[in-house]
Coordinates of C-alpha atoms in Angstrom, one line a residue:
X208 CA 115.9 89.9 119.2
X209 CA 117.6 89.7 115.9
X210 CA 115.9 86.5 115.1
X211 CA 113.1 88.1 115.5
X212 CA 114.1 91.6 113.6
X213 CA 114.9 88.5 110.7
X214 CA 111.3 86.9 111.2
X215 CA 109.8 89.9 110.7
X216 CA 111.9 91.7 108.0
X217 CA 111.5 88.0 106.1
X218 CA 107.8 88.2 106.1
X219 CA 107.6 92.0 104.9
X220 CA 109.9 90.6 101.8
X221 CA 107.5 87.8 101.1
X222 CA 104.8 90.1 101.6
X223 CA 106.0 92.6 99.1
X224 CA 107.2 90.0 96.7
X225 CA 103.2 88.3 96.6
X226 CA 101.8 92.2 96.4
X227 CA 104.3 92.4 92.9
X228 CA 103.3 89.1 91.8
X229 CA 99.5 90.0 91.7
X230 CA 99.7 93.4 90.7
X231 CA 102.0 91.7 87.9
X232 CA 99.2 88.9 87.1
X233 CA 96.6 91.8 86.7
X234 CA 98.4 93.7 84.6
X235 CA 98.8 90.6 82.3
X236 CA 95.5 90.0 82.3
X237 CA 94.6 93.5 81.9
X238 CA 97.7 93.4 78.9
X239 CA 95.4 90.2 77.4
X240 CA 92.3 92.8 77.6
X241 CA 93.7 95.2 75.7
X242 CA 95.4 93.1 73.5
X243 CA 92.4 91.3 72.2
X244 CA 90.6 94.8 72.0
X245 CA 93.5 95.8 69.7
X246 CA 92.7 92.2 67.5
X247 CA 89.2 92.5 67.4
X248 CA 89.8 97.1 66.2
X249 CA 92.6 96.0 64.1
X250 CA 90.4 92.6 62.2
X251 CA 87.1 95.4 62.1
X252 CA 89.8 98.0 60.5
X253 CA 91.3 95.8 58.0
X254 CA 88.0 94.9 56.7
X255 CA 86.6 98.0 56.6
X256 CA 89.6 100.1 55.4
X257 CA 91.6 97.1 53.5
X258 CA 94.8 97.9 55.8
X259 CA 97.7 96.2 54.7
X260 CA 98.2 92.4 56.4
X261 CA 101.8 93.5 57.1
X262 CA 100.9 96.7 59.2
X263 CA 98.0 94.6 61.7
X264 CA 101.2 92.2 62.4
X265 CA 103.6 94.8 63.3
X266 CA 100.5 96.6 65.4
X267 CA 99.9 93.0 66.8
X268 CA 104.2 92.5 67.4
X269 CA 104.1 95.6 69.7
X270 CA 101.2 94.4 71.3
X271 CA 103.1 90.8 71.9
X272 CA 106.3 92.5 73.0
X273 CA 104.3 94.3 75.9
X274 CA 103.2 91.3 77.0
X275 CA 106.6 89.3 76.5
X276 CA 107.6 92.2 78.8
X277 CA 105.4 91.9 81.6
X278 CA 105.6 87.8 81.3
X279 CA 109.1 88.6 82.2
X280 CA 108.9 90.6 85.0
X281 CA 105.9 88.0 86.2
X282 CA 108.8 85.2 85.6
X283 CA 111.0 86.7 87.4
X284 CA 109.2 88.1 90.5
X285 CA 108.0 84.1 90.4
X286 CA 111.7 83.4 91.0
X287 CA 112.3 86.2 93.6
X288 CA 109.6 84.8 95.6
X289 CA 110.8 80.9 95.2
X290 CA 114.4 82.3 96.6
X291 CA 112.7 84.5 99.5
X292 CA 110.2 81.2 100.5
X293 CA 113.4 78.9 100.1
X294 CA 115.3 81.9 102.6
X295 CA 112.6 81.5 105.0
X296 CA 112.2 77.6 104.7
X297 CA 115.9 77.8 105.7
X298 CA 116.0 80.4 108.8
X299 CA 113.1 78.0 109.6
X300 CA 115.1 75.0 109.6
X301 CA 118.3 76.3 111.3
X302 CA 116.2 78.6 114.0
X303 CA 113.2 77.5 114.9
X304 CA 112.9 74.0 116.8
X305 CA 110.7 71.4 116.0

């Protein structure tokens, strides 16, 4: 019974670990959206308002540390779920036969 109380608890981890992992990949994406938005206001500002090269790359640093962020988080959910499938691989290999 407990094996299969493991089984089970096993799969809702991997489960939850692949629904982080793409809610992750679309904020990134959605992060890369907004970011090139941000270029493409920030290029049309600085040409039509001559603002100063200096403040577009501290408006484009924030930008890049948001992403950095969630790259992060992406990273390390991507390891979470290499442990959890490597977990599983094992319970596999020591309780399930062949």
């Amino acid at each position: 019974m407990s094996s299969c109380h493991d089984k089970a608890q096993t799969a809702r981890m991997q489960e939850e670990v692949d629904i982080d992992l793409e809610k992750v990949r679309k904020q990134t994406a959605e992060l890369d959206k907004i970011k090139k938005t941000c270029d493409a206001i920030s290029a049309r500002k600085q040409q039509s308002t001559g603002m100063r090269k200096d403040e577009l790359v501290a408006a484009a640093g924030k930008s890049t540390q948001t992403l950095e962020k969630v790259v992060q988080y992406r990273e390390a959910l991507e390891k979470e779920l290499a442990a959890v499938t490597e977990e599983v691989a094992k319970y596999r290999r020591a309780h399930l036969k062949p």
